[in-house]
PDB file of C-alpha atoms in Angstrom:
ATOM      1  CA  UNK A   1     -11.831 -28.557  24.023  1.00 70.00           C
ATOM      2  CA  UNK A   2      -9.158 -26.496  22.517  1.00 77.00           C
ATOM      3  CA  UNK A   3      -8.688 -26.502  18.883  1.00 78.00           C
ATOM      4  CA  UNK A   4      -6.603 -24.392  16.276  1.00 79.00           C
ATOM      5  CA  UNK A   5      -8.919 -21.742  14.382  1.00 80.00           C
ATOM      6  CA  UNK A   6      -6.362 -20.351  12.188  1.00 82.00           C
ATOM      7  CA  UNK A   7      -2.745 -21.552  11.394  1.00 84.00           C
ATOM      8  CA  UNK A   8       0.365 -19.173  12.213  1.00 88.00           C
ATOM      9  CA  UNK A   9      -0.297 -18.311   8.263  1.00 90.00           C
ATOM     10  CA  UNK A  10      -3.436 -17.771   8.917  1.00 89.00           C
ATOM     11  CA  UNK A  11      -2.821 -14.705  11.474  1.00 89.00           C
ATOM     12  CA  UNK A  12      -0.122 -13.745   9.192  1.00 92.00           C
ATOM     13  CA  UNK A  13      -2.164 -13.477   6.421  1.00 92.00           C
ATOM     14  CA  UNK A  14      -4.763 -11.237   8.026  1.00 89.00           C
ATOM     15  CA  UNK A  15      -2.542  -9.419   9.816  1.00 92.00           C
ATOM     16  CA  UNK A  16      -0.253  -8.356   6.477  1.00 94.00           C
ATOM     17  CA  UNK A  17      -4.116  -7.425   4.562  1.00 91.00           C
ATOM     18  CA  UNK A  18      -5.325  -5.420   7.615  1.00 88.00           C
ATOM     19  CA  UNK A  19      -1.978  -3.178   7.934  1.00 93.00           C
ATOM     20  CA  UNK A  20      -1.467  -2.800   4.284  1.00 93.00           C
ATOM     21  CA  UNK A  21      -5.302  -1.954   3.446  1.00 89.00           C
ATOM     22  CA  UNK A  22      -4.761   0.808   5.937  1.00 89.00           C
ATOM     23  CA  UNK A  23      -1.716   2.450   4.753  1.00 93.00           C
ATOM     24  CA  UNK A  24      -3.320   1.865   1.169  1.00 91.00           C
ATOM     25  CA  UNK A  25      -6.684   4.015   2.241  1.00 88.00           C
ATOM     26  CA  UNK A  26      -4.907   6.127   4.098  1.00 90.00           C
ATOM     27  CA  UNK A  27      -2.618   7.131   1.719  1.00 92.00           C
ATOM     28  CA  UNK A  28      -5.082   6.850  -0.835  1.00 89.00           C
ATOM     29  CA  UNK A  29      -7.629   9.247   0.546  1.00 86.00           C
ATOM     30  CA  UNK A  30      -4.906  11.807   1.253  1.00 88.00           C
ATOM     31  CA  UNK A  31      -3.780  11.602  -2.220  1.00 87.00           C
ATOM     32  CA  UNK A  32      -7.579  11.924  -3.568  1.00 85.00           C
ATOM     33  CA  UNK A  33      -8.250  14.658  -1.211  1.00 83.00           C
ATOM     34  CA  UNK A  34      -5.172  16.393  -0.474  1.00 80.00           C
ATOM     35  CA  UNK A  35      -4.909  15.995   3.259  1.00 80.00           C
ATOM     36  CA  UNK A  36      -2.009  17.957   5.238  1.00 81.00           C
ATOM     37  CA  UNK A  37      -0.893  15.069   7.195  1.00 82.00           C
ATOM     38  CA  UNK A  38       1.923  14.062   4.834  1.00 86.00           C
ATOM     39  CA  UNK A  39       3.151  15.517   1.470  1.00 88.00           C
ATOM     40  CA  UNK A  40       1.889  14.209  -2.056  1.00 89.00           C
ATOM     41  CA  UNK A  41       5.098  11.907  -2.956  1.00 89.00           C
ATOM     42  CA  UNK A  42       5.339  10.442   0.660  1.00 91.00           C
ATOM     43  CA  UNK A  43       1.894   9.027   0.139  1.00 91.00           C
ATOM     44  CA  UNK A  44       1.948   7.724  -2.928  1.00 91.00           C
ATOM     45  CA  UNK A  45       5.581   5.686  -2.080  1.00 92.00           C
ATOM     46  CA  UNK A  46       3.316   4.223   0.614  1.00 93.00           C
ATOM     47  CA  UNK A  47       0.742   3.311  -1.535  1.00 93.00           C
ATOM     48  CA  UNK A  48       2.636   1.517  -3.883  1.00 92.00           C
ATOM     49  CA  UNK A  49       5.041   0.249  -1.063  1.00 94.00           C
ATOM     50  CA  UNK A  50       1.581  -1.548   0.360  1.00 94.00           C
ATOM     51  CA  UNK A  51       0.134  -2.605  -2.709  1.00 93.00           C
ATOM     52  CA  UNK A  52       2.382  -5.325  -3.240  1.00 93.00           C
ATOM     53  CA  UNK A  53       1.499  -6.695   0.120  1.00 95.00           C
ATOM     54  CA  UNK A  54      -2.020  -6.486  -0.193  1.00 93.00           C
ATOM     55  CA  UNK A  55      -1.925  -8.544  -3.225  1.00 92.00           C
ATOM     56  CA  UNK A  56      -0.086 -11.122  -1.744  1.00 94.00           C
ATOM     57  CA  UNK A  57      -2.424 -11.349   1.100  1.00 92.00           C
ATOM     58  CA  UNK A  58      -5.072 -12.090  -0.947  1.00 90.00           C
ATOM     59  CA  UNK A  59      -4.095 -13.430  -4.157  1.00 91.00           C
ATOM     60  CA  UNK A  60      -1.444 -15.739  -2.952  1.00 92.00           C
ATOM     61  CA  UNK A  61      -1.245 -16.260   0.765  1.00 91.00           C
ATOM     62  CA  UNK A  62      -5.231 -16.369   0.951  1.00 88.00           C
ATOM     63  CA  UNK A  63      -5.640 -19.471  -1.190  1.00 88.00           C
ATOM     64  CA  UNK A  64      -2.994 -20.849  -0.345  1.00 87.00           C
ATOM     65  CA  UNK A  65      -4.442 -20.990   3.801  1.00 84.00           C
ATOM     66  CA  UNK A  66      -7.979 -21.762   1.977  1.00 81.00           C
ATOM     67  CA  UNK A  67      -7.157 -25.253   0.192  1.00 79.00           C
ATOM     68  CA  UNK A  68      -4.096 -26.301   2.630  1.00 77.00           C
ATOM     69  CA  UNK A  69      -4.063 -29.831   4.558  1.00 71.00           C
ATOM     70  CA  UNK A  70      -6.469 -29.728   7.669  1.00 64.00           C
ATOM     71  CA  UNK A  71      -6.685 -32.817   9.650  1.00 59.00           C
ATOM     72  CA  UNK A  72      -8.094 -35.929   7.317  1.00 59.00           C
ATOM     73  CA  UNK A  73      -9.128 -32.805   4.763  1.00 58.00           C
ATOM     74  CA  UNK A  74      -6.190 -33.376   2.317  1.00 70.00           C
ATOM     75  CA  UNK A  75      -7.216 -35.108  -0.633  1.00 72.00           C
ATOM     76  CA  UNK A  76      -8.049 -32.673  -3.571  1.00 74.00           C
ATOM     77  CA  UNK A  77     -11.340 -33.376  -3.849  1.00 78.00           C
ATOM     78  CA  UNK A  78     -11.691 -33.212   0.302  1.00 74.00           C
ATOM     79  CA  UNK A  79     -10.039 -29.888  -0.155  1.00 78.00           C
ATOM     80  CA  UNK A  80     -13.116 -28.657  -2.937  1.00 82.00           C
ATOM     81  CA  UNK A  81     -15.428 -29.756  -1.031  1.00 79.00           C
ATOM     82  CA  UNK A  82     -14.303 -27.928   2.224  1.00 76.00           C
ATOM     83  CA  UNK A  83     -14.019 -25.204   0.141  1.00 81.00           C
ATOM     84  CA  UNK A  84     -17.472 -24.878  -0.591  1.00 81.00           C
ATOM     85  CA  UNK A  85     -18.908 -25.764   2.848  1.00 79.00           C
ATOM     86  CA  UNK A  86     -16.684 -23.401   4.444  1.00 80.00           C
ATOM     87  CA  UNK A  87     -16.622 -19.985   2.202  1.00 84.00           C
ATOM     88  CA  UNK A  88     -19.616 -20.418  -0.492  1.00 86.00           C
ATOM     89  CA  UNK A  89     -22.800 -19.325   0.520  1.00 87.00           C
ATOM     90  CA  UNK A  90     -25.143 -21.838   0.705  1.00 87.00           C
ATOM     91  CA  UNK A  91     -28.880 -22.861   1.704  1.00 89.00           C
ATOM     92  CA  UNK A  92     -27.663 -23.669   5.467  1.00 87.00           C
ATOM     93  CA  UNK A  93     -26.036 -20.415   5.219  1.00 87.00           C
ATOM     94  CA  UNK A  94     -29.003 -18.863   3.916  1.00 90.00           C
ATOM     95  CA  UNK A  95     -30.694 -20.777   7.006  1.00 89.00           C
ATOM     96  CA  UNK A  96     -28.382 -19.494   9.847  1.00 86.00           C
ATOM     97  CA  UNK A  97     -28.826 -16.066   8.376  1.00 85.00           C
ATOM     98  CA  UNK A  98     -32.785 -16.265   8.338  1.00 88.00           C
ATOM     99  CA  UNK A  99     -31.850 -17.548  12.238  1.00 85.00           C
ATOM    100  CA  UNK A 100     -29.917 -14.533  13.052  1.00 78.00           C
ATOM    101  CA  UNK A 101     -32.490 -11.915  11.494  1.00 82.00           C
ATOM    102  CA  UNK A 102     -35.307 -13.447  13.278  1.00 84.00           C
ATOM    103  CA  UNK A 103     -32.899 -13.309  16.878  1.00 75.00           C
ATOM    104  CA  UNK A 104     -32.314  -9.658  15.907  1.00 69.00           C
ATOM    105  CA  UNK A 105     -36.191  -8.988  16.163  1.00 78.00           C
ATOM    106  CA  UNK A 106     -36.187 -11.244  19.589  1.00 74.00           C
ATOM    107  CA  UNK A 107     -37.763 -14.395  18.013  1.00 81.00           C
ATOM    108  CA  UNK A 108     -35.657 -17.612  18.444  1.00 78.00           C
ATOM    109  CA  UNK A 109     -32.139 -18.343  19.512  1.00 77.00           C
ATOM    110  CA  UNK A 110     -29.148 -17.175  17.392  1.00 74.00           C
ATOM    111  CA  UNK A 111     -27.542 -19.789  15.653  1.00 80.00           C
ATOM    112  CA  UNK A 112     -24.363 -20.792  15.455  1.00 78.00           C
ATOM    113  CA  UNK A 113     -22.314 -19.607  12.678  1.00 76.00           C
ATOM    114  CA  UNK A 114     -19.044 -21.838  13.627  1.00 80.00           C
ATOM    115  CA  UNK A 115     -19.418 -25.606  13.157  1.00 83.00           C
ATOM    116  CA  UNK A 116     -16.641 -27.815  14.318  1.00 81.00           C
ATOM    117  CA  UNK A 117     -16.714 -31.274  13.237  1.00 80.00           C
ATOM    118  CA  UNK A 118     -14.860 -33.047  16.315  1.00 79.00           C
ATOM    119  CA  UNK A 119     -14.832 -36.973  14.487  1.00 77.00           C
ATOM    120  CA  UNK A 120     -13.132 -34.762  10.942  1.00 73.00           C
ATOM    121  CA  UNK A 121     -10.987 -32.878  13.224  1.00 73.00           C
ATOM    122  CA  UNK A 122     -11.470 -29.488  11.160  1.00 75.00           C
ATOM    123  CA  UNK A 123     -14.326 -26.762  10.871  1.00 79.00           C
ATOM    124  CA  UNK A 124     -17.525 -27.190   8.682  1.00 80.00           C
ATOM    125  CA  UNK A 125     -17.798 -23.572   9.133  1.00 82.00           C
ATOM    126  CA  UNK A 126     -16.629 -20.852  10.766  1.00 81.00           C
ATOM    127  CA  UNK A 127     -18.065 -17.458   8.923  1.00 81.00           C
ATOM    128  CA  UNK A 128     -20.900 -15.596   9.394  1.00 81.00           C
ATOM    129  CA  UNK A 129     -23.443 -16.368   6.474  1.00 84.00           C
ATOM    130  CA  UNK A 130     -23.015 -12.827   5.441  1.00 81.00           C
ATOM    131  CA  UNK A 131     -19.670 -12.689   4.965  1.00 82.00           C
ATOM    132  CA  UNK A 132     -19.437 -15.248   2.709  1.00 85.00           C
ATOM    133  CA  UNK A 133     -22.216 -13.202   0.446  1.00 84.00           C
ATOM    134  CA  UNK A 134     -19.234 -10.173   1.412  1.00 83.00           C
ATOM    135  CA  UNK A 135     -16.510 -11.989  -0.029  1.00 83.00           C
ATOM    136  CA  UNK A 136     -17.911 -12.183  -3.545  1.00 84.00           C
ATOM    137  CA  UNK A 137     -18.222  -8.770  -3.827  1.00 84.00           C
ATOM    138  CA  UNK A 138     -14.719  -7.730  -1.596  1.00 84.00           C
ATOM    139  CA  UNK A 139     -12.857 -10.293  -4.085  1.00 86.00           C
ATOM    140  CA  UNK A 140     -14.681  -8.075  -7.062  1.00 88.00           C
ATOM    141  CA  UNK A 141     -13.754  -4.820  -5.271  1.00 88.00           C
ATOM    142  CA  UNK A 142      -9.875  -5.801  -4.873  1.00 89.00           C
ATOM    143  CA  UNK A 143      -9.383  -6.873  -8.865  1.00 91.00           C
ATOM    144  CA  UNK A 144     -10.711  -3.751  -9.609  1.00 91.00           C
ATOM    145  CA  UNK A 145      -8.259  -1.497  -7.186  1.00 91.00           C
ATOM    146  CA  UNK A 146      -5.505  -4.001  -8.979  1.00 91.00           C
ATOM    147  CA  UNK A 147      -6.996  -3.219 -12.713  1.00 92.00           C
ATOM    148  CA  UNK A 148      -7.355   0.479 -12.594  1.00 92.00           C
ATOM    149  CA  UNK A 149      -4.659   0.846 -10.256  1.00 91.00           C
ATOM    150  CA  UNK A 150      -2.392   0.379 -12.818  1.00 92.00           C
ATOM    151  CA  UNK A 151      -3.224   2.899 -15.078  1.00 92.00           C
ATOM    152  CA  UNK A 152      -3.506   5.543 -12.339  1.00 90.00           C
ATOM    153  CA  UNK A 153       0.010   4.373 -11.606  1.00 88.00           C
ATOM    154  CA  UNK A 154       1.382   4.534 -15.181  1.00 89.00           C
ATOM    155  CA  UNK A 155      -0.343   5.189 -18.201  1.00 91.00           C
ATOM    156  CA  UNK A 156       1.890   3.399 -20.079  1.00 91.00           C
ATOM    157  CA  UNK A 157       2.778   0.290 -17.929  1.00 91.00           C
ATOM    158  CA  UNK A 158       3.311  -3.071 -19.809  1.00 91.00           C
ATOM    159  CA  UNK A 159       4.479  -6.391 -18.481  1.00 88.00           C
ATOM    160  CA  UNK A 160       6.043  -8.624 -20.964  1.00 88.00           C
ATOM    161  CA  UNK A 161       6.092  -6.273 -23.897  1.00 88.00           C
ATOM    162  CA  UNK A 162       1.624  -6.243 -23.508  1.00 91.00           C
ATOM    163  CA  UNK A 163       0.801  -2.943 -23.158  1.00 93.00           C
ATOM    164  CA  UNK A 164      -1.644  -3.795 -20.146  1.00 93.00           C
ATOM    165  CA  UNK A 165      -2.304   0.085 -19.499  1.00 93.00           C
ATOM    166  CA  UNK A 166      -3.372   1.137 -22.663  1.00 94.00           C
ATOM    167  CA  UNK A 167      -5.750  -2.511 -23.081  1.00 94.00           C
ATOM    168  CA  UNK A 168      -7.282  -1.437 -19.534  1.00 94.00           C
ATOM    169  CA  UNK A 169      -7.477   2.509 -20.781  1.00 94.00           C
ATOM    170  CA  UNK A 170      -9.416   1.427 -24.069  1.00 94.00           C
ATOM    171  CA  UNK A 171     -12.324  -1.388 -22.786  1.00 94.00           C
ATOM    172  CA  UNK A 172     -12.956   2.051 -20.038  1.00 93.00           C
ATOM    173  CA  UNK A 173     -13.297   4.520 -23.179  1.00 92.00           C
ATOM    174  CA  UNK A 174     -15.999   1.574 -24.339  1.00 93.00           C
ATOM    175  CA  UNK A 175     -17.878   2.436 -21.372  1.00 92.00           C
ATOM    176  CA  UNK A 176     -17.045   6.143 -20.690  1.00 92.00           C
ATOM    177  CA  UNK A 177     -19.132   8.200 -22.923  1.00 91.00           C
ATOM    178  CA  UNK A 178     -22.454   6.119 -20.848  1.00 90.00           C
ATOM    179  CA  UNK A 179     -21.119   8.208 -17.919  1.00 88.00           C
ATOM    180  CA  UNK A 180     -20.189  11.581 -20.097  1.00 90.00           C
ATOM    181  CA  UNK A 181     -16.572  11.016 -18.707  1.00 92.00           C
ATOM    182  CA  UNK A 182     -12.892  10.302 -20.280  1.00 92.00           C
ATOM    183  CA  UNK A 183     -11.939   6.811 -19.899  1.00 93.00           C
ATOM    184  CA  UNK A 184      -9.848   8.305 -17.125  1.00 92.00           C
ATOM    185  CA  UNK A 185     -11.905   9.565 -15.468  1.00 92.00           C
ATOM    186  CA  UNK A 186     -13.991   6.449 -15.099  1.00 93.00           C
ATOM    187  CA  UNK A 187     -10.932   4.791 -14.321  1.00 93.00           C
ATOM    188  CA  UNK A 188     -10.479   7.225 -10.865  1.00 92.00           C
ATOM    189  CA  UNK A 189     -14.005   6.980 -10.202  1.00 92.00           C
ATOM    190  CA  UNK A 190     -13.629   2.807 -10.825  1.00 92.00           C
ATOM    191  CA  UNK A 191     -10.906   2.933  -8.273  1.00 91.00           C
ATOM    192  CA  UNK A 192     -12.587   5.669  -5.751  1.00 90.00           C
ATOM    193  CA  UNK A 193     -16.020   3.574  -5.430  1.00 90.00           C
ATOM    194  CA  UNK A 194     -13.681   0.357  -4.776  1.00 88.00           C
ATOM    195  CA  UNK A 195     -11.800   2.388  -1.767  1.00 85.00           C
ATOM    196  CA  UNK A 196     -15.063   3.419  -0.341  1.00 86.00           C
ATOM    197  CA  UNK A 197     -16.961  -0.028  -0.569  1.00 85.00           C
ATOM    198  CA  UNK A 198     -13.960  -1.350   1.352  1.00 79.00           C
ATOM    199  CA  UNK A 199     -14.119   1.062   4.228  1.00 81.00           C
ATOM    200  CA  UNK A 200     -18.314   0.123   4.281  1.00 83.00           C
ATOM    201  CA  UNK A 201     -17.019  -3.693   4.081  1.00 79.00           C
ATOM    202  CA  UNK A 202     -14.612  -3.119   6.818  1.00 76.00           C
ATOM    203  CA  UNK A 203     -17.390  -1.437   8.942  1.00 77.00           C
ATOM    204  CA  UNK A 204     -19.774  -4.224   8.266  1.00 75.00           C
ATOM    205  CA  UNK A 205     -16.888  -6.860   8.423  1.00 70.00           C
ATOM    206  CA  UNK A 206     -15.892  -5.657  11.997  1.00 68.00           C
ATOM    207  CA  UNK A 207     -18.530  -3.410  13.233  1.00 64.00           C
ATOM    208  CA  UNK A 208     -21.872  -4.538  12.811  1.00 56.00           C
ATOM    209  CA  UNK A 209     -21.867  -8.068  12.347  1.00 57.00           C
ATOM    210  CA  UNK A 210     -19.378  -8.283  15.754  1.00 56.00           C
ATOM    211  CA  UNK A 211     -21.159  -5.842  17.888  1.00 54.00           C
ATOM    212  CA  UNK A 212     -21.816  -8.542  20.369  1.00 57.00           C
ATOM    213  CA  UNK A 213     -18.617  -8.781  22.932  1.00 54.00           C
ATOM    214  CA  UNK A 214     -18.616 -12.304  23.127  1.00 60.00           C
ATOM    215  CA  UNK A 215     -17.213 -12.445  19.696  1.00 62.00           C
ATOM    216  CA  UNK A 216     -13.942 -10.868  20.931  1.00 61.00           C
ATOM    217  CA  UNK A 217     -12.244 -14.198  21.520  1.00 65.00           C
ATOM    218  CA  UNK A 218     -12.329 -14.363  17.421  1.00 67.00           C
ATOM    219  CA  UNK A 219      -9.724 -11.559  17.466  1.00 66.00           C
ATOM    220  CA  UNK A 220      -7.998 -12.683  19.990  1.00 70.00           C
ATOM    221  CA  UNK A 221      -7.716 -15.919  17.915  1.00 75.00           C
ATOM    222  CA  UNK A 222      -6.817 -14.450  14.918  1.00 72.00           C
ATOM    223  CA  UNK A 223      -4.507 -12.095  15.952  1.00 74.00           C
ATOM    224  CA  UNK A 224      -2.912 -13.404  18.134  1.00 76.00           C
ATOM    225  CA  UNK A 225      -3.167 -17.171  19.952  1.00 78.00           C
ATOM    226  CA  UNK A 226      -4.671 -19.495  16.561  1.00 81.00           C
ATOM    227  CA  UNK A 227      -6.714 -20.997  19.268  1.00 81.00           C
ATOM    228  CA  UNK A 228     -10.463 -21.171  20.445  1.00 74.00           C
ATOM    229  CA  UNK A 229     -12.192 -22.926  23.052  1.00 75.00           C
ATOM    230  CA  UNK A 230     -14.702 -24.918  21.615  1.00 74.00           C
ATOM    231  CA  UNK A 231     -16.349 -25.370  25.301  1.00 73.00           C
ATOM    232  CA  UNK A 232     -17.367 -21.476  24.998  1.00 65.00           C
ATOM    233  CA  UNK A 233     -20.711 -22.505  23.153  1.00 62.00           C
ATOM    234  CA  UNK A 234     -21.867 -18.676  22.023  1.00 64.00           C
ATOM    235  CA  UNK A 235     -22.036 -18.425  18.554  1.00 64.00           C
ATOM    236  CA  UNK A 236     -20.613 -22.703  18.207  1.00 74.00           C
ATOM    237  CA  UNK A 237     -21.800 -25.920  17.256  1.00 73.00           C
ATOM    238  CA  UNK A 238     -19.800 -28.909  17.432  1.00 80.00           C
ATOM    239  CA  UNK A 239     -20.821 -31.642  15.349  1.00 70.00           C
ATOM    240  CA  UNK A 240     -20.074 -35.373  15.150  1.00 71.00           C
ATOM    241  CA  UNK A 241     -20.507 -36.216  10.790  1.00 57.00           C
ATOM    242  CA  UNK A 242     -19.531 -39.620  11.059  1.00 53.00           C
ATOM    243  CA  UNK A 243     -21.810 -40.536  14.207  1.00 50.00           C
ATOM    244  CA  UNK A 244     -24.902 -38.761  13.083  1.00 50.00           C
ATOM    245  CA  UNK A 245     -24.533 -40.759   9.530  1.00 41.00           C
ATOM    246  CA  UNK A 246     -24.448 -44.174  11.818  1.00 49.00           C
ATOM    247  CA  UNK A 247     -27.559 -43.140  13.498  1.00 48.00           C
ATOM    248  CA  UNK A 248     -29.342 -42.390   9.967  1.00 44.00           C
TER     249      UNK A 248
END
């Protein structure tokens, strides 16, 4: 049984936030600590040549994939609640992940942390229960790159006349004198703790919790084909919803 995992958006999507959250630590980290690789202005055109991209990724393009049409999911309120099952933590999640820890340590089997409801035509689930507890603080980590990014881009910048810079510059000189910094420097700091969280996120993202090979298909599907093979049962459970409420 061959199903669609992610939409050509989909691979799009991840594809355009993996390449431009490379060039933007990259980049970044040679502007922070001077690397040789490339000279000072070269990087920081790159970084602000990827930042629109990231943004876009995952400010536009991400909810846009997350509440689209799948299958009979297409009614707002189908849409919410998909939502939720599929990206909010929740006590099944917190279940699986109790399942997982305890496989870890060789007691029980690992369960499966992508549900595909066959009768619905679309996935209940198909994230590993700590990712979704990543997201919330990946989501907090990229609006604060965004915020203080623009004040280490221009002091000054406004958009419609606001002075957006200067608002951003003064709630950090609120908080500044806690650290015995300028509200600069806790701006840099802000913005150097956000870059190194996502490099441990994309460790723990890609690394750790996908040590196991049989999770390569994933990238294969998200990359590249959109496609998994439900009848590969590692890490899958396919559920019927509809039959298992006419047997209640």
């Amino acid at each position: 049984m061959v199903v669609e995992r992610y939409t050509r958006m989909e691979r799009v999507t991840h594809l355009i936030h993996l390449l431009s959250m490379l060039v933007l630590v990259v980049t970044g980290l040679k502007i922070y600590l001077g690397w040789d690789f490339m000279d000072f202005d070269t990087a920081r055109a790159l970084h602000m040549i990827a930042v629109p991209f990231f943004l876009a990724a995952n400010w536009i393009l991400v909810p846009y994939n997350v509440f689209s049409c799948r299958g009979e999911v297409c009614a707002l309120n189908d849409r919410l609640s998909h939502f939720i099952e599929s990206y909010i933590f929740g006590p099944e999640d917190a279940e699986r992940l109790k399942g997982i820890i305890l496989n870890f340590f060789g007691k029980g089997e690992c369960p499966a942390f992508t549900v595909y409801d066959a009768q619905e035509g679309h996935y209940v689930t198909k994230l590993h229960p700590l990712l979704k507890l990543l997201i919330i603080f990946e989501s907090s980590a990229i609006l604060l790159i965004a915020v203080t990014g623009i004040v280490l881009y221009n002091l000054n910048w406004s958009l419609l006349g606001l002075p957006i810079a200067q608002w951003i510059i003064s709630i950090a000189g609120i908080f500044a004198p806690y650290l015995d910094v300028s509200a600069l420097g806790l701006i840099r700091i802000g913005h150097l703790v956000a870059t190194y969280w996502f490099l441990f996120e994309f460790v723990i993202h890609v690394g750790i919790l996908e040590l196991d090979p049989k999770v390569w298909k994933y990238y294969k599907s998200i990359f590249w084909s959109g496609k998994e093979d439900l009848s590969d049962r590692n890490f899958v459970e396919v559920i019927n919803k509809k039959s298992e409420l006419n047997e209640k």
